[in-house]
mmCIF file with all atom_site columns, N, CA and C in Angstrom:
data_model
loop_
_atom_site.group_PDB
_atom_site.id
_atom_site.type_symbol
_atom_site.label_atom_id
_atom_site.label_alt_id
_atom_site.label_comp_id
_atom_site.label_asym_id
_atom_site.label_entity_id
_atom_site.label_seq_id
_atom_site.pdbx_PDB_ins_code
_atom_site.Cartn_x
_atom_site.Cartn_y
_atom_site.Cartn_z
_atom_site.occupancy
_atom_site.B_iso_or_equiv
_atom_site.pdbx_formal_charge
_atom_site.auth_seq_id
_atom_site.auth_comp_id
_atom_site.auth_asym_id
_atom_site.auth_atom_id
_atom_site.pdbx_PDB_model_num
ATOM 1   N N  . UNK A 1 1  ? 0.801  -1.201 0.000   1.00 63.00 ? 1279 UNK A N  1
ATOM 2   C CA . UNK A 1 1  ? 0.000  0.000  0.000   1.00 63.00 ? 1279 UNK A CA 1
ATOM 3   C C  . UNK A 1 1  ? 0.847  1.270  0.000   1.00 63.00 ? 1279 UNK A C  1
ATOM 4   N N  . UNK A 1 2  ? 2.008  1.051  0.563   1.00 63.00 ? 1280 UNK A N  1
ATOM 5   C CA . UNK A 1 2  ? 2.901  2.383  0.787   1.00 63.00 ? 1280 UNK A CA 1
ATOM 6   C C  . UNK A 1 2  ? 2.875  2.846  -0.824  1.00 63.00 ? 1280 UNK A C  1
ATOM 7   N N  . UNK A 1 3  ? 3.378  1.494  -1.811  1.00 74.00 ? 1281 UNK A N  1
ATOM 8   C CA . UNK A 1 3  ? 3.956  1.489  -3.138  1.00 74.00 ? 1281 UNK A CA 1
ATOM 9   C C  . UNK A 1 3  ? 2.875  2.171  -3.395  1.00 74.00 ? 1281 UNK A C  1
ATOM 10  N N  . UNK A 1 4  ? 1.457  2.364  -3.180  1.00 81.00 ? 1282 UNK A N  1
ATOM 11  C CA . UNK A 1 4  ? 0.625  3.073  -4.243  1.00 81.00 ? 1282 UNK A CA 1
ATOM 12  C C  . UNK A 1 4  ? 0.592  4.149  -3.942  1.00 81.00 ? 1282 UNK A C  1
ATOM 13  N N  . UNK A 1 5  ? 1.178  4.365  -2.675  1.00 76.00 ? 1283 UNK A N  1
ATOM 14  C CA . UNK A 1 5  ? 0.952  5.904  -2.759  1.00 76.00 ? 1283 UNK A CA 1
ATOM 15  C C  . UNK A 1 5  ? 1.403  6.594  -3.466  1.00 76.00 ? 1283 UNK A C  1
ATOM 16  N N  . UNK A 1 6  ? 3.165  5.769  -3.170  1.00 76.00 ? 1284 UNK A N  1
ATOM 17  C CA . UNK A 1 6  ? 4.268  6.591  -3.624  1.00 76.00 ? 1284 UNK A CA 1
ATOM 18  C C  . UNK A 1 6  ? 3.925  6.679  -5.303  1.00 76.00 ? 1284 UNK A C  1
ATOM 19  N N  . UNK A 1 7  ? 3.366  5.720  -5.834  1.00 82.00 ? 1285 UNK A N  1
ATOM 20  C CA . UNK A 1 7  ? 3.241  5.730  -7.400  1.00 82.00 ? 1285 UNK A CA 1
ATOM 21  C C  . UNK A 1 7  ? 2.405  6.906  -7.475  1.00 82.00 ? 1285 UNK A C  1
ATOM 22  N N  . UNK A 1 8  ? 0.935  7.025  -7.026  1.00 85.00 ? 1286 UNK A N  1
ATOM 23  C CA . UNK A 1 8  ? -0.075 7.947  -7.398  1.00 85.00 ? 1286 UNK A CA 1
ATOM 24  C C  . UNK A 1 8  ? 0.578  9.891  -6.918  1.00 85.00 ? 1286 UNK A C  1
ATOM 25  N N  . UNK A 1 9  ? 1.181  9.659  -6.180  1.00 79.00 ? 1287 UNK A N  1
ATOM 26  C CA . UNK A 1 9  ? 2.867  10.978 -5.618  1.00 79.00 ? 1287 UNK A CA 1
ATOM 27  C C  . UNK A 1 9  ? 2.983  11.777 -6.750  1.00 79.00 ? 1287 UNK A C  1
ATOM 28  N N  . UNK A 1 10 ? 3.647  9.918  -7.243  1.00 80.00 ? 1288 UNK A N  1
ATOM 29  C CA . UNK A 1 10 ? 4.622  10.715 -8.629  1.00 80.00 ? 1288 UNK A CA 1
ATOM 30  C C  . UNK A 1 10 ? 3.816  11.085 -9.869  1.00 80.00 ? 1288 UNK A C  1
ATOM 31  N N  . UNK A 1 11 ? 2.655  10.299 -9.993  1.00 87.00 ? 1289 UNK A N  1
ATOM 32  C CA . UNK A 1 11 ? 1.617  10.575 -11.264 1.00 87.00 ? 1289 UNK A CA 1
ATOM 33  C C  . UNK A 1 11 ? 1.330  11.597 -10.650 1.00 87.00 ? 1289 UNK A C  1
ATOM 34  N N  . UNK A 1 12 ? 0.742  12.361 -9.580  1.00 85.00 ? 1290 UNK A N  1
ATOM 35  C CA . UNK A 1 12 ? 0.227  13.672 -9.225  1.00 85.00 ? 1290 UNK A CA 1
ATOM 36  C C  . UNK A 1 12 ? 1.362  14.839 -10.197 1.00 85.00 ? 1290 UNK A C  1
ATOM 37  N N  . UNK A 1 13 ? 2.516  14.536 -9.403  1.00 78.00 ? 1291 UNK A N  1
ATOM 38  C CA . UNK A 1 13 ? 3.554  15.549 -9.618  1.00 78.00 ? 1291 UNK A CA 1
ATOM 39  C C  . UNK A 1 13 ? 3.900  15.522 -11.480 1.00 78.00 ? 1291 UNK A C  1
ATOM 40  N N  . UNK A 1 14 ? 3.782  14.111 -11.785 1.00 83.00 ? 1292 UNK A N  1
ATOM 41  C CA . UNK A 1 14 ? 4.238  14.432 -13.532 1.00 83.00 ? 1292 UNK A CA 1
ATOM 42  C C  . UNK A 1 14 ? 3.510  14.869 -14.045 1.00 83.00 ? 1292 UNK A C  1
ATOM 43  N N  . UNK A 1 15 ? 1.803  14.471 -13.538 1.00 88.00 ? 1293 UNK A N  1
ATOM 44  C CA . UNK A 1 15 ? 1.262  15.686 -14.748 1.00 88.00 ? 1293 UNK A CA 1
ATOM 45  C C  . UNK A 1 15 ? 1.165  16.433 -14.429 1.00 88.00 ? 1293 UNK A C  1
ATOM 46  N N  . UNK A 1 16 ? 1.377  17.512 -13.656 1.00 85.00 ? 1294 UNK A N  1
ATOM 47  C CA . UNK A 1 16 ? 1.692  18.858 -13.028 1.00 85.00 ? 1294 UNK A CA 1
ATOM 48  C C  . UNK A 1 16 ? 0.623  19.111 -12.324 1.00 85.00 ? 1294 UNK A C  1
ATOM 49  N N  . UNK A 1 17 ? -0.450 18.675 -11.890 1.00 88.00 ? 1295 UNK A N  1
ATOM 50  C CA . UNK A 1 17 ? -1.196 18.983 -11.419 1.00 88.00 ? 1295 UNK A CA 1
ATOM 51  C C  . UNK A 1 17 ? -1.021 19.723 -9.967  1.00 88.00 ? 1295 UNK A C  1
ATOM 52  N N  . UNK A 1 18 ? -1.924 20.643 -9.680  1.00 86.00 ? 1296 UNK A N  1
ATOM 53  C CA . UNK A 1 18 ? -1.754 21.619 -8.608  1.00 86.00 ? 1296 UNK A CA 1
ATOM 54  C C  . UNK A 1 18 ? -0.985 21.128 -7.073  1.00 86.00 ? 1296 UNK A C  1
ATOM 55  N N  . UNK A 1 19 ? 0.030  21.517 -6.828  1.00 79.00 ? 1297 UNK A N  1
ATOM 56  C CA . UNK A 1 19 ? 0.153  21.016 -4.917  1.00 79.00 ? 1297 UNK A CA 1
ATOM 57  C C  . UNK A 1 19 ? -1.019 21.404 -4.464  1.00 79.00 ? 1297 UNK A C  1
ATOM 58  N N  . UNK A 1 20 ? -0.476 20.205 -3.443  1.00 78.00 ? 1298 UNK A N  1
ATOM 59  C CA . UNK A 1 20 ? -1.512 20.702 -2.265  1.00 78.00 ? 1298 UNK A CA 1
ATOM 60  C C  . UNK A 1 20 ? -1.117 21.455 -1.347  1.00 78.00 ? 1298 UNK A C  1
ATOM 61  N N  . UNK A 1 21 ? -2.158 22.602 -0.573  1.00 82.00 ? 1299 UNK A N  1
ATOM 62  C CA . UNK A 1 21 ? -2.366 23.591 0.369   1.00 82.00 ? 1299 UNK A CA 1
ATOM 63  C C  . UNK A 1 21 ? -2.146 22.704 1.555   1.00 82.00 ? 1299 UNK A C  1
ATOM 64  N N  . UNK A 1 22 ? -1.452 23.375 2.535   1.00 81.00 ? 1300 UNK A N  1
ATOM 65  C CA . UNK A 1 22 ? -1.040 23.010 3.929   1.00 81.00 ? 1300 UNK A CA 1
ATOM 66  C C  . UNK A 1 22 ? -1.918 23.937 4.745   1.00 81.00 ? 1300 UNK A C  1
ATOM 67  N N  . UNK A 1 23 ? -3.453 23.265 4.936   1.00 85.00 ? 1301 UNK A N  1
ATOM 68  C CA . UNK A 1 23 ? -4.426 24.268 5.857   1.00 85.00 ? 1301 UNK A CA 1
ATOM 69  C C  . UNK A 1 23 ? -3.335 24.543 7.076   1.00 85.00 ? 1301 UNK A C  1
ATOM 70  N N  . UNK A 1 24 ? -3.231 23.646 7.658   1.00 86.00 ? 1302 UNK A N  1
ATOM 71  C CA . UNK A 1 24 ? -1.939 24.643 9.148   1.00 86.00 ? 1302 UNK A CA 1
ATOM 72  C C  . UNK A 1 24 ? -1.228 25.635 8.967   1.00 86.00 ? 1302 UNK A C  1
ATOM 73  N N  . UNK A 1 25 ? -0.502 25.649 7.473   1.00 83.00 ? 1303 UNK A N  1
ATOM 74  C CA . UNK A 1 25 ? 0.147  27.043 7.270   1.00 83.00 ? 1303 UNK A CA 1
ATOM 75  C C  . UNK A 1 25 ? -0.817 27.938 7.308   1.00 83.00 ? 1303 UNK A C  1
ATOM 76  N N  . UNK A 1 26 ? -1.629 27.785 6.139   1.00 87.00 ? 1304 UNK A N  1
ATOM 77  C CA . UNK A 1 26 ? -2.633 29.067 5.641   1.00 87.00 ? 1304 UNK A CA 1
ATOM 78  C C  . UNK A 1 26 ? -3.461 29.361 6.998   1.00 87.00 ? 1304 UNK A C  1
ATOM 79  N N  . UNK A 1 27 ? -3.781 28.944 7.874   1.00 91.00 ? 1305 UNK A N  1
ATOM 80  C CA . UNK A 1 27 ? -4.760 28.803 8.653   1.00 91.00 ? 1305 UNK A CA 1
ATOM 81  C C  . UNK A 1 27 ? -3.581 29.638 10.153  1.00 91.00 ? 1305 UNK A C  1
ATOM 82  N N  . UNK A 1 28 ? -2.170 28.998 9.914   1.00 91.00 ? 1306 UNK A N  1
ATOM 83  C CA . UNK A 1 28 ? -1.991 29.911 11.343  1.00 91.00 ? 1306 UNK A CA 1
ATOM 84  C C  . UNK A 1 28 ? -0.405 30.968 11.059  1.00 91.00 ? 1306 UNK A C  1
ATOM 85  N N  . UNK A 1 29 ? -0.216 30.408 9.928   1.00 87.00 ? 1307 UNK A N  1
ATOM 86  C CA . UNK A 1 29 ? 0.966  31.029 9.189   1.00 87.00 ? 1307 UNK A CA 1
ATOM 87  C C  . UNK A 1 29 ? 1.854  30.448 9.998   1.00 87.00 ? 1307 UNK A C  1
ATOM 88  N N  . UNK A 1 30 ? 2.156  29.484 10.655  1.00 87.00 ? 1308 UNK A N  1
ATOM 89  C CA . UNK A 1 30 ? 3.407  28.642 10.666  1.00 87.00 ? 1308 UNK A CA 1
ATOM 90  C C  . UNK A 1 30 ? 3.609  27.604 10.121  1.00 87.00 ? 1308 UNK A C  1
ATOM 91  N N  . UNK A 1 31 ? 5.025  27.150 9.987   1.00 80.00 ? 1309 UNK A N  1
ATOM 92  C CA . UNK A 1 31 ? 5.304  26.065 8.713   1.00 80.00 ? 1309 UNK A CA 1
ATOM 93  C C  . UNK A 1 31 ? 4.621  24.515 9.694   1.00 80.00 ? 1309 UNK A C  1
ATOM 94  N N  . UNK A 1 32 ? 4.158  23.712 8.968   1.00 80.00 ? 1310 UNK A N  1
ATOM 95  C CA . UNK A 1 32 ? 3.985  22.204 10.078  1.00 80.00 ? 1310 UNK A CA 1
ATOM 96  C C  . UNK A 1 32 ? 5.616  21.467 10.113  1.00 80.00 ? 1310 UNK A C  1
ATOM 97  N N  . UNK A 1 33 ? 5.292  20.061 10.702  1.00 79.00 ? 1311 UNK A N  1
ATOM 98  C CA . UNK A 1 33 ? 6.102  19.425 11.001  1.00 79.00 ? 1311 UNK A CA 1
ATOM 99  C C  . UNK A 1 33 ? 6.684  19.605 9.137   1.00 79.00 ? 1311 UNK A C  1
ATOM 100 N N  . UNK A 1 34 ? 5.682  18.979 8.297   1.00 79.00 ? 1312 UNK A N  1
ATOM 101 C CA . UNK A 1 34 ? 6.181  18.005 6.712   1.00 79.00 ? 1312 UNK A CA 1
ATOM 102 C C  . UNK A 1 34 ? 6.222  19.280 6.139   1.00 79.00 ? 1312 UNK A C  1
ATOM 103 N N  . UNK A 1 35 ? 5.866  20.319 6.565   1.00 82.00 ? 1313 UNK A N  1
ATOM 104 C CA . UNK A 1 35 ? 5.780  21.797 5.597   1.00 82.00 ? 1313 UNK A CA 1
ATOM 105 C C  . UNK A 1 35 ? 7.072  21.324 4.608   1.00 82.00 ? 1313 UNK A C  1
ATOM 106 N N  . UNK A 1 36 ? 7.444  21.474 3.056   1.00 83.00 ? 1314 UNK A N  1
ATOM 107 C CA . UNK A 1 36 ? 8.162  20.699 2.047   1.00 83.00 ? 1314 UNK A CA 1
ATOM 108 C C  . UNK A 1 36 ? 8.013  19.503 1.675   1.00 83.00 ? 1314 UNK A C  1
ATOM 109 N N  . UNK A 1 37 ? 6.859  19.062 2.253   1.00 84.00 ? 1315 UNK A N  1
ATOM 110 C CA . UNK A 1 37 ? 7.152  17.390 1.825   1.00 84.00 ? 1315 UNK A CA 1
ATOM 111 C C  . UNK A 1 37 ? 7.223  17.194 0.151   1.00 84.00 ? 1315 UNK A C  1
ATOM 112 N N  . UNK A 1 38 ? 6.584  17.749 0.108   1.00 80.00 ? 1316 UNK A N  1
ATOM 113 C CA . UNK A 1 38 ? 5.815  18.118 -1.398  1.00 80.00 ? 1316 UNK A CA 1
ATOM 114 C C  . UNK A 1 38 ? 7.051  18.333 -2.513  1.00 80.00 ? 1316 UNK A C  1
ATOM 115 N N  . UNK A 1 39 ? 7.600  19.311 -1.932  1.00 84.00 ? 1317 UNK A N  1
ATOM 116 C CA . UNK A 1 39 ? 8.793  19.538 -2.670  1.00 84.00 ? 1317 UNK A CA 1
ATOM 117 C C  . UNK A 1 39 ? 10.270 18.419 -2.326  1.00 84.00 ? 1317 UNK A C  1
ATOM 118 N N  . UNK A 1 40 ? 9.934  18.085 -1.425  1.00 88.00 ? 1318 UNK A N  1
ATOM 119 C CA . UNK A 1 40 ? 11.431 17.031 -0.905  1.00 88.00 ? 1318 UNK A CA 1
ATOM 120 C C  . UNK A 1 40 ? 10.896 15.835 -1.952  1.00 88.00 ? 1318 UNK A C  1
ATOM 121 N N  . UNK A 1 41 ? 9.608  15.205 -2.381  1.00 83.00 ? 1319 UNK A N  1
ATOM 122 C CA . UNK A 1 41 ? 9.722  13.962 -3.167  1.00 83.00 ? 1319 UNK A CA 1
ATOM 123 C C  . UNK A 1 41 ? 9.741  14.433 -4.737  1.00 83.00 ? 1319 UNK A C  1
ATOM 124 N N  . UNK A 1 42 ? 9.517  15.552 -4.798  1.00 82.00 ? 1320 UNK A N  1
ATOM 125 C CA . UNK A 1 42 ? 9.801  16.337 -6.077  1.00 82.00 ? 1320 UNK A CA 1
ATOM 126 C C  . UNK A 1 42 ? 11.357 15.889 -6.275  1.00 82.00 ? 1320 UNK A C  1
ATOM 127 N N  . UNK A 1 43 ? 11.919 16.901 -5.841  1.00 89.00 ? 1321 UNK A N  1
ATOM 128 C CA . UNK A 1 43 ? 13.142 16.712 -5.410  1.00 89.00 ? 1321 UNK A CA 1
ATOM 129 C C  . UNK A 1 43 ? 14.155 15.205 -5.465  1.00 89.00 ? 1321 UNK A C  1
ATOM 130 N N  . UNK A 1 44 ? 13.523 14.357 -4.741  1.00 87.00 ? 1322 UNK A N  1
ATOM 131 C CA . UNK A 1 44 ? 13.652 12.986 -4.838  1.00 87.00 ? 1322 UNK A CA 1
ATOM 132 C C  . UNK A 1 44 ? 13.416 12.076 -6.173  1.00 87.00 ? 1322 UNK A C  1
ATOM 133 N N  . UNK A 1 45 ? 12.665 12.528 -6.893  1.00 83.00 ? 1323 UNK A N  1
ATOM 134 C CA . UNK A 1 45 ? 11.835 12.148 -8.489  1.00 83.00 ? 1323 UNK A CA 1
ATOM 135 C C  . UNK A 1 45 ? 12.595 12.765 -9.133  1.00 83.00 ? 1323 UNK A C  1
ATOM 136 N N  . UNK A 1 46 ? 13.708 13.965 -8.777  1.00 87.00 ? 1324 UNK A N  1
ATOM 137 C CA . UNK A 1 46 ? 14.328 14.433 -10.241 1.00 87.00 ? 1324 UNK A CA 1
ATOM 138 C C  . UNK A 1 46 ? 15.926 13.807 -9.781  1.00 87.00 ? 1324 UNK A C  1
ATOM 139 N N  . UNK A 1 47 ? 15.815 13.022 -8.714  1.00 91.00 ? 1325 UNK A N  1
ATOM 140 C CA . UNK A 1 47 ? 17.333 12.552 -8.339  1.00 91.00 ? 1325 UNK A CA 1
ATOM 141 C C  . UNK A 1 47 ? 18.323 13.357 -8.025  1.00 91.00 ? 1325 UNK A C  1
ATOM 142 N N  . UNK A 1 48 ? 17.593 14.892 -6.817  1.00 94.00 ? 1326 UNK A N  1
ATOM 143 C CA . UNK A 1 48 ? 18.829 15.941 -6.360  1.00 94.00 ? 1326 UNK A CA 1
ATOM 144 C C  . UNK A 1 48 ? 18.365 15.370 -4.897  1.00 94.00 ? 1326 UNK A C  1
ATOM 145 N N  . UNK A 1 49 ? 19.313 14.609 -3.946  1.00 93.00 ? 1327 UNK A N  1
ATOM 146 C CA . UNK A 1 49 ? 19.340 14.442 -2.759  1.00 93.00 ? 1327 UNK A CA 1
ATOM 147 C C  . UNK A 1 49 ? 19.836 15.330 -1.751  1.00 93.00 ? 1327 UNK A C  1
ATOM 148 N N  . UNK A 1 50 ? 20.427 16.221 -1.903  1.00 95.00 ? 1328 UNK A N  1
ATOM 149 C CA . UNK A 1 50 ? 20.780 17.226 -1.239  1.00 95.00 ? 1328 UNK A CA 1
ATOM 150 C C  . UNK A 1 50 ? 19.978 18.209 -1.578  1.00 95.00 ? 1328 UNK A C  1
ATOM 151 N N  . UNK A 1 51 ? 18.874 18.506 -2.522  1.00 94.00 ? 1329 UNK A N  1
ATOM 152 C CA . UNK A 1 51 ? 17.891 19.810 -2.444  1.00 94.00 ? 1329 UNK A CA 1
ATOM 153 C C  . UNK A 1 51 ? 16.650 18.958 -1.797  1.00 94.00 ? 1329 UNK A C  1
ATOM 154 N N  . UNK A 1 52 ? 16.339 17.515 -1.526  1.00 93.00 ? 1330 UNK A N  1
ATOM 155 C CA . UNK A 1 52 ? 15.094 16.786 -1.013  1.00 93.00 ? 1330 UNK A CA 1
ATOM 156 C C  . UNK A 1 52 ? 15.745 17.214 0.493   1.00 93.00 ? 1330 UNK A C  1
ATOM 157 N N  . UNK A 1 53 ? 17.005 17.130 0.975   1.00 93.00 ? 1331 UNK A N  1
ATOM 158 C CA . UNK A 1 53 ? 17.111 16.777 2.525   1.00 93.00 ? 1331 UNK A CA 1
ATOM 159 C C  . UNK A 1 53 ? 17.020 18.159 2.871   1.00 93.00 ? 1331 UNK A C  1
ATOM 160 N N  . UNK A 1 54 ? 16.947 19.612 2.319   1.00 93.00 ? 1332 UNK A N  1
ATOM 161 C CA . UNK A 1 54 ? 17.533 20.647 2.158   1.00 93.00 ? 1332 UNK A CA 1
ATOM 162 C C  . UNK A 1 54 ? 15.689 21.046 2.775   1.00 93.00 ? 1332 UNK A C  1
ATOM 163 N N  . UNK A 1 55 ? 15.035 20.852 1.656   1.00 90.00 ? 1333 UNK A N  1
ATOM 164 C CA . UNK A 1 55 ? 13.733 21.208 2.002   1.00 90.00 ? 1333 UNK A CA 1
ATOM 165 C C  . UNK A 1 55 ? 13.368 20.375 2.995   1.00 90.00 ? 1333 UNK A C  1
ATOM 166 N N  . UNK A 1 56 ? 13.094 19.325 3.316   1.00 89.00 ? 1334 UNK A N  1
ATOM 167 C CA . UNK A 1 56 ? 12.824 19.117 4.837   1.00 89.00 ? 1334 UNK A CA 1
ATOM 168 C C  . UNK A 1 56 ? 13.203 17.562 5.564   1.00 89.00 ? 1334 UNK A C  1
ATOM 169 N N  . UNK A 1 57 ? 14.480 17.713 6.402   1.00 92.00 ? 1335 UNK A N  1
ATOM 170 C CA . UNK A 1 57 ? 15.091 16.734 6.635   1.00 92.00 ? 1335 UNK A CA 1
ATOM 171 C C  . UNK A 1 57 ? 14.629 15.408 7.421   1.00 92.00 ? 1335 UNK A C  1
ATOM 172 N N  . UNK A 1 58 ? 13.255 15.352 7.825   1.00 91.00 ? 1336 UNK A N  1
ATOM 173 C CA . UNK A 1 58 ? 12.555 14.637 8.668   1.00 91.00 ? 1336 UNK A CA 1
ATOM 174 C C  . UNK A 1 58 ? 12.150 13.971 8.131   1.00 91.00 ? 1336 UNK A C  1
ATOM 175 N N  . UNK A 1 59 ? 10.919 14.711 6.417   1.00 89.00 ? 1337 UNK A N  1
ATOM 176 C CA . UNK A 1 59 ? 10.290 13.739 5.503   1.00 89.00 ? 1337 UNK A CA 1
ATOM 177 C C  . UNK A 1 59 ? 11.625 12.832 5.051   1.00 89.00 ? 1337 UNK A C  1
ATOM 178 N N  . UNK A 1 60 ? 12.266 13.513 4.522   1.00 93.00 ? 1338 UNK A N  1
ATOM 179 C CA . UNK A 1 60 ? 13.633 12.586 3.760   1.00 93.00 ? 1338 UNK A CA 1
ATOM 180 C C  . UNK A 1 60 ? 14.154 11.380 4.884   1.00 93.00 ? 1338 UNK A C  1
ATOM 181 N N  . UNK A 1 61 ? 14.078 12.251 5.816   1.00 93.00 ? 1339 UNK A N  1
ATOM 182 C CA . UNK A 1 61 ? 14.534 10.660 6.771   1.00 93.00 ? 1339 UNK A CA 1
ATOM 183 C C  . UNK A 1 61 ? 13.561 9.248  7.023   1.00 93.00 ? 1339 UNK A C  1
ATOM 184 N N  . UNK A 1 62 ? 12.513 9.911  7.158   1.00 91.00 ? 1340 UNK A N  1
ATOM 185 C CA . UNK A 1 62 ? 11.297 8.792  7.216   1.00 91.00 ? 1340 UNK A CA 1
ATOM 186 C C  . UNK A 1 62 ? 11.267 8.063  5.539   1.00 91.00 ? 1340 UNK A C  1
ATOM 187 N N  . UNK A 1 63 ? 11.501 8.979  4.657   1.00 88.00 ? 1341 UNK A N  1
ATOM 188 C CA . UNK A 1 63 ? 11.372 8.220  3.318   1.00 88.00 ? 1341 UNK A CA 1
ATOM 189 C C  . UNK A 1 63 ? 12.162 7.206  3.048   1.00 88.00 ? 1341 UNK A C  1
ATOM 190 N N  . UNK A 1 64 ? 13.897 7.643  3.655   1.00 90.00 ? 1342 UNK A N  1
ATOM 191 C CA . UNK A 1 64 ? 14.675 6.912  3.097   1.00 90.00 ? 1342 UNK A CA 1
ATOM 192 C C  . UNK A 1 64 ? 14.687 5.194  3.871   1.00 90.00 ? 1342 UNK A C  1
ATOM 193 N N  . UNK A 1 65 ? 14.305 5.680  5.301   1.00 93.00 ? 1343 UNK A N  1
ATOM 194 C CA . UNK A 1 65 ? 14.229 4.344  5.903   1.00 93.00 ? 1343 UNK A CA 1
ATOM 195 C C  . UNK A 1 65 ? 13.125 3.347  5.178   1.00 93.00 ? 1343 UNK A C  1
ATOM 196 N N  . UNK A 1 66 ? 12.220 4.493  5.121   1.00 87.00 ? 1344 UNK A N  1
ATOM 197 C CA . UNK A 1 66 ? 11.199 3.483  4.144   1.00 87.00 ? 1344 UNK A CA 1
ATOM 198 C C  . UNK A 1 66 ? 11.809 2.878  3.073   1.00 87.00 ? 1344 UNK A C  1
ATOM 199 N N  . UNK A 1 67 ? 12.759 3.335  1.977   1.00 87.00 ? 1345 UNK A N  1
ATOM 200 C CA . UNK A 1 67 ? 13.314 2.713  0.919   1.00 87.00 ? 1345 UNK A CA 1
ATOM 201 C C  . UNK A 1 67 ? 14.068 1.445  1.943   1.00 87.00 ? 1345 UNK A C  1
ATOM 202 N N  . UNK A 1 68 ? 14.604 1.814  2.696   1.00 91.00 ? 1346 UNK A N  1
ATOM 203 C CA . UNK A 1 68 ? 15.439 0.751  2.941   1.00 91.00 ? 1346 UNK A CA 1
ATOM 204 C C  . UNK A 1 68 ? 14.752 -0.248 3.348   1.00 91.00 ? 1346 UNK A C  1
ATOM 205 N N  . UNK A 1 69 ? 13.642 -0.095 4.019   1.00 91.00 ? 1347 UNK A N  1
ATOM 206 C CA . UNK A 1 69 ? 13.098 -1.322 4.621   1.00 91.00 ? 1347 UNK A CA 1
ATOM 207 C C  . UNK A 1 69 ? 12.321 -2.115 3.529   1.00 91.00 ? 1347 UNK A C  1
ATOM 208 N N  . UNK A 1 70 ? 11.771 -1.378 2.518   1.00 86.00 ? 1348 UNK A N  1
ATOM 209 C CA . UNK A 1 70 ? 11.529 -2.231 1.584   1.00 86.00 ? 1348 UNK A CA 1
ATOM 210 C C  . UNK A 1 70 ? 12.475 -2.905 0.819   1.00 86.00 ? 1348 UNK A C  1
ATOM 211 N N  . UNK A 1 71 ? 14.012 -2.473 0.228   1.00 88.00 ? 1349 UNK A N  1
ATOM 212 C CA . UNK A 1 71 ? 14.272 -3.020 -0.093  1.00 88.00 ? 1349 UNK A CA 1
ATOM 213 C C  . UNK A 1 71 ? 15.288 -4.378 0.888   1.00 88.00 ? 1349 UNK A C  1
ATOM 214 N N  . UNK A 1 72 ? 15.240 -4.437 1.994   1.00 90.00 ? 1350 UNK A N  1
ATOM 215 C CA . UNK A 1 72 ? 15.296 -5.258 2.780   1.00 90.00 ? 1350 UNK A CA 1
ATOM 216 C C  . UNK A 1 72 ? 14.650 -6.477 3.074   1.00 90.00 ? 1350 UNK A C  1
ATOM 217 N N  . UNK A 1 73 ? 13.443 -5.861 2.876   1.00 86.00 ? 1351 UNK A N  1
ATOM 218 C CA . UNK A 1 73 ? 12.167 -6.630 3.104   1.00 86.00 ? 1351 UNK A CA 1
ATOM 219 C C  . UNK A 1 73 ? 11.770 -7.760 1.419   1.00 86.00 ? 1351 UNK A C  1
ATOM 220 N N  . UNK A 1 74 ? 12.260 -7.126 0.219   1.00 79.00 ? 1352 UNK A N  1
ATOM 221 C CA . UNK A 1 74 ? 11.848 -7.634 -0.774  1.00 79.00 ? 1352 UNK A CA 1
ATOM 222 C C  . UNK A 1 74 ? 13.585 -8.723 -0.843  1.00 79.00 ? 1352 UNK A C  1
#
């Protein structure tokens, strides 16, 4: 299930379709915890790892363990 997300992610982002709004920002004008996530798997999809960890180092950390554990797991 993770895999579909991550697939339907990347179909969001290739056909360019709109990001999504972070109601917590707009709503209190501070950034959230994932504030960049959006842009860190962008980032990750064009293969710059230092502009994904750059925009927000928490998502990238949770992602990458995720890579690893899958490919561990497979």
């Amino acid at each position: 299930r993770p895999l579909t997300g991550a697939v339907l992610a990347a179909l969001w982002l290739r056909l360019g379709f709109p990001l999504p709004i972070c109601l917590f920002h707009e709503w209190t004008g501070f950034p959230c915890p994932t504030c960049g996530s959006t842009r860190t798997v962008q980032a990750l999809l064009a293969g710059d790892l230092p502009a994904a960890l750059a925009w927000n180092p928490l998502v990238f950390s949770v992602l990458a363990a995720l890579a690893l554990w899958a490919m561990a797991s497979a």
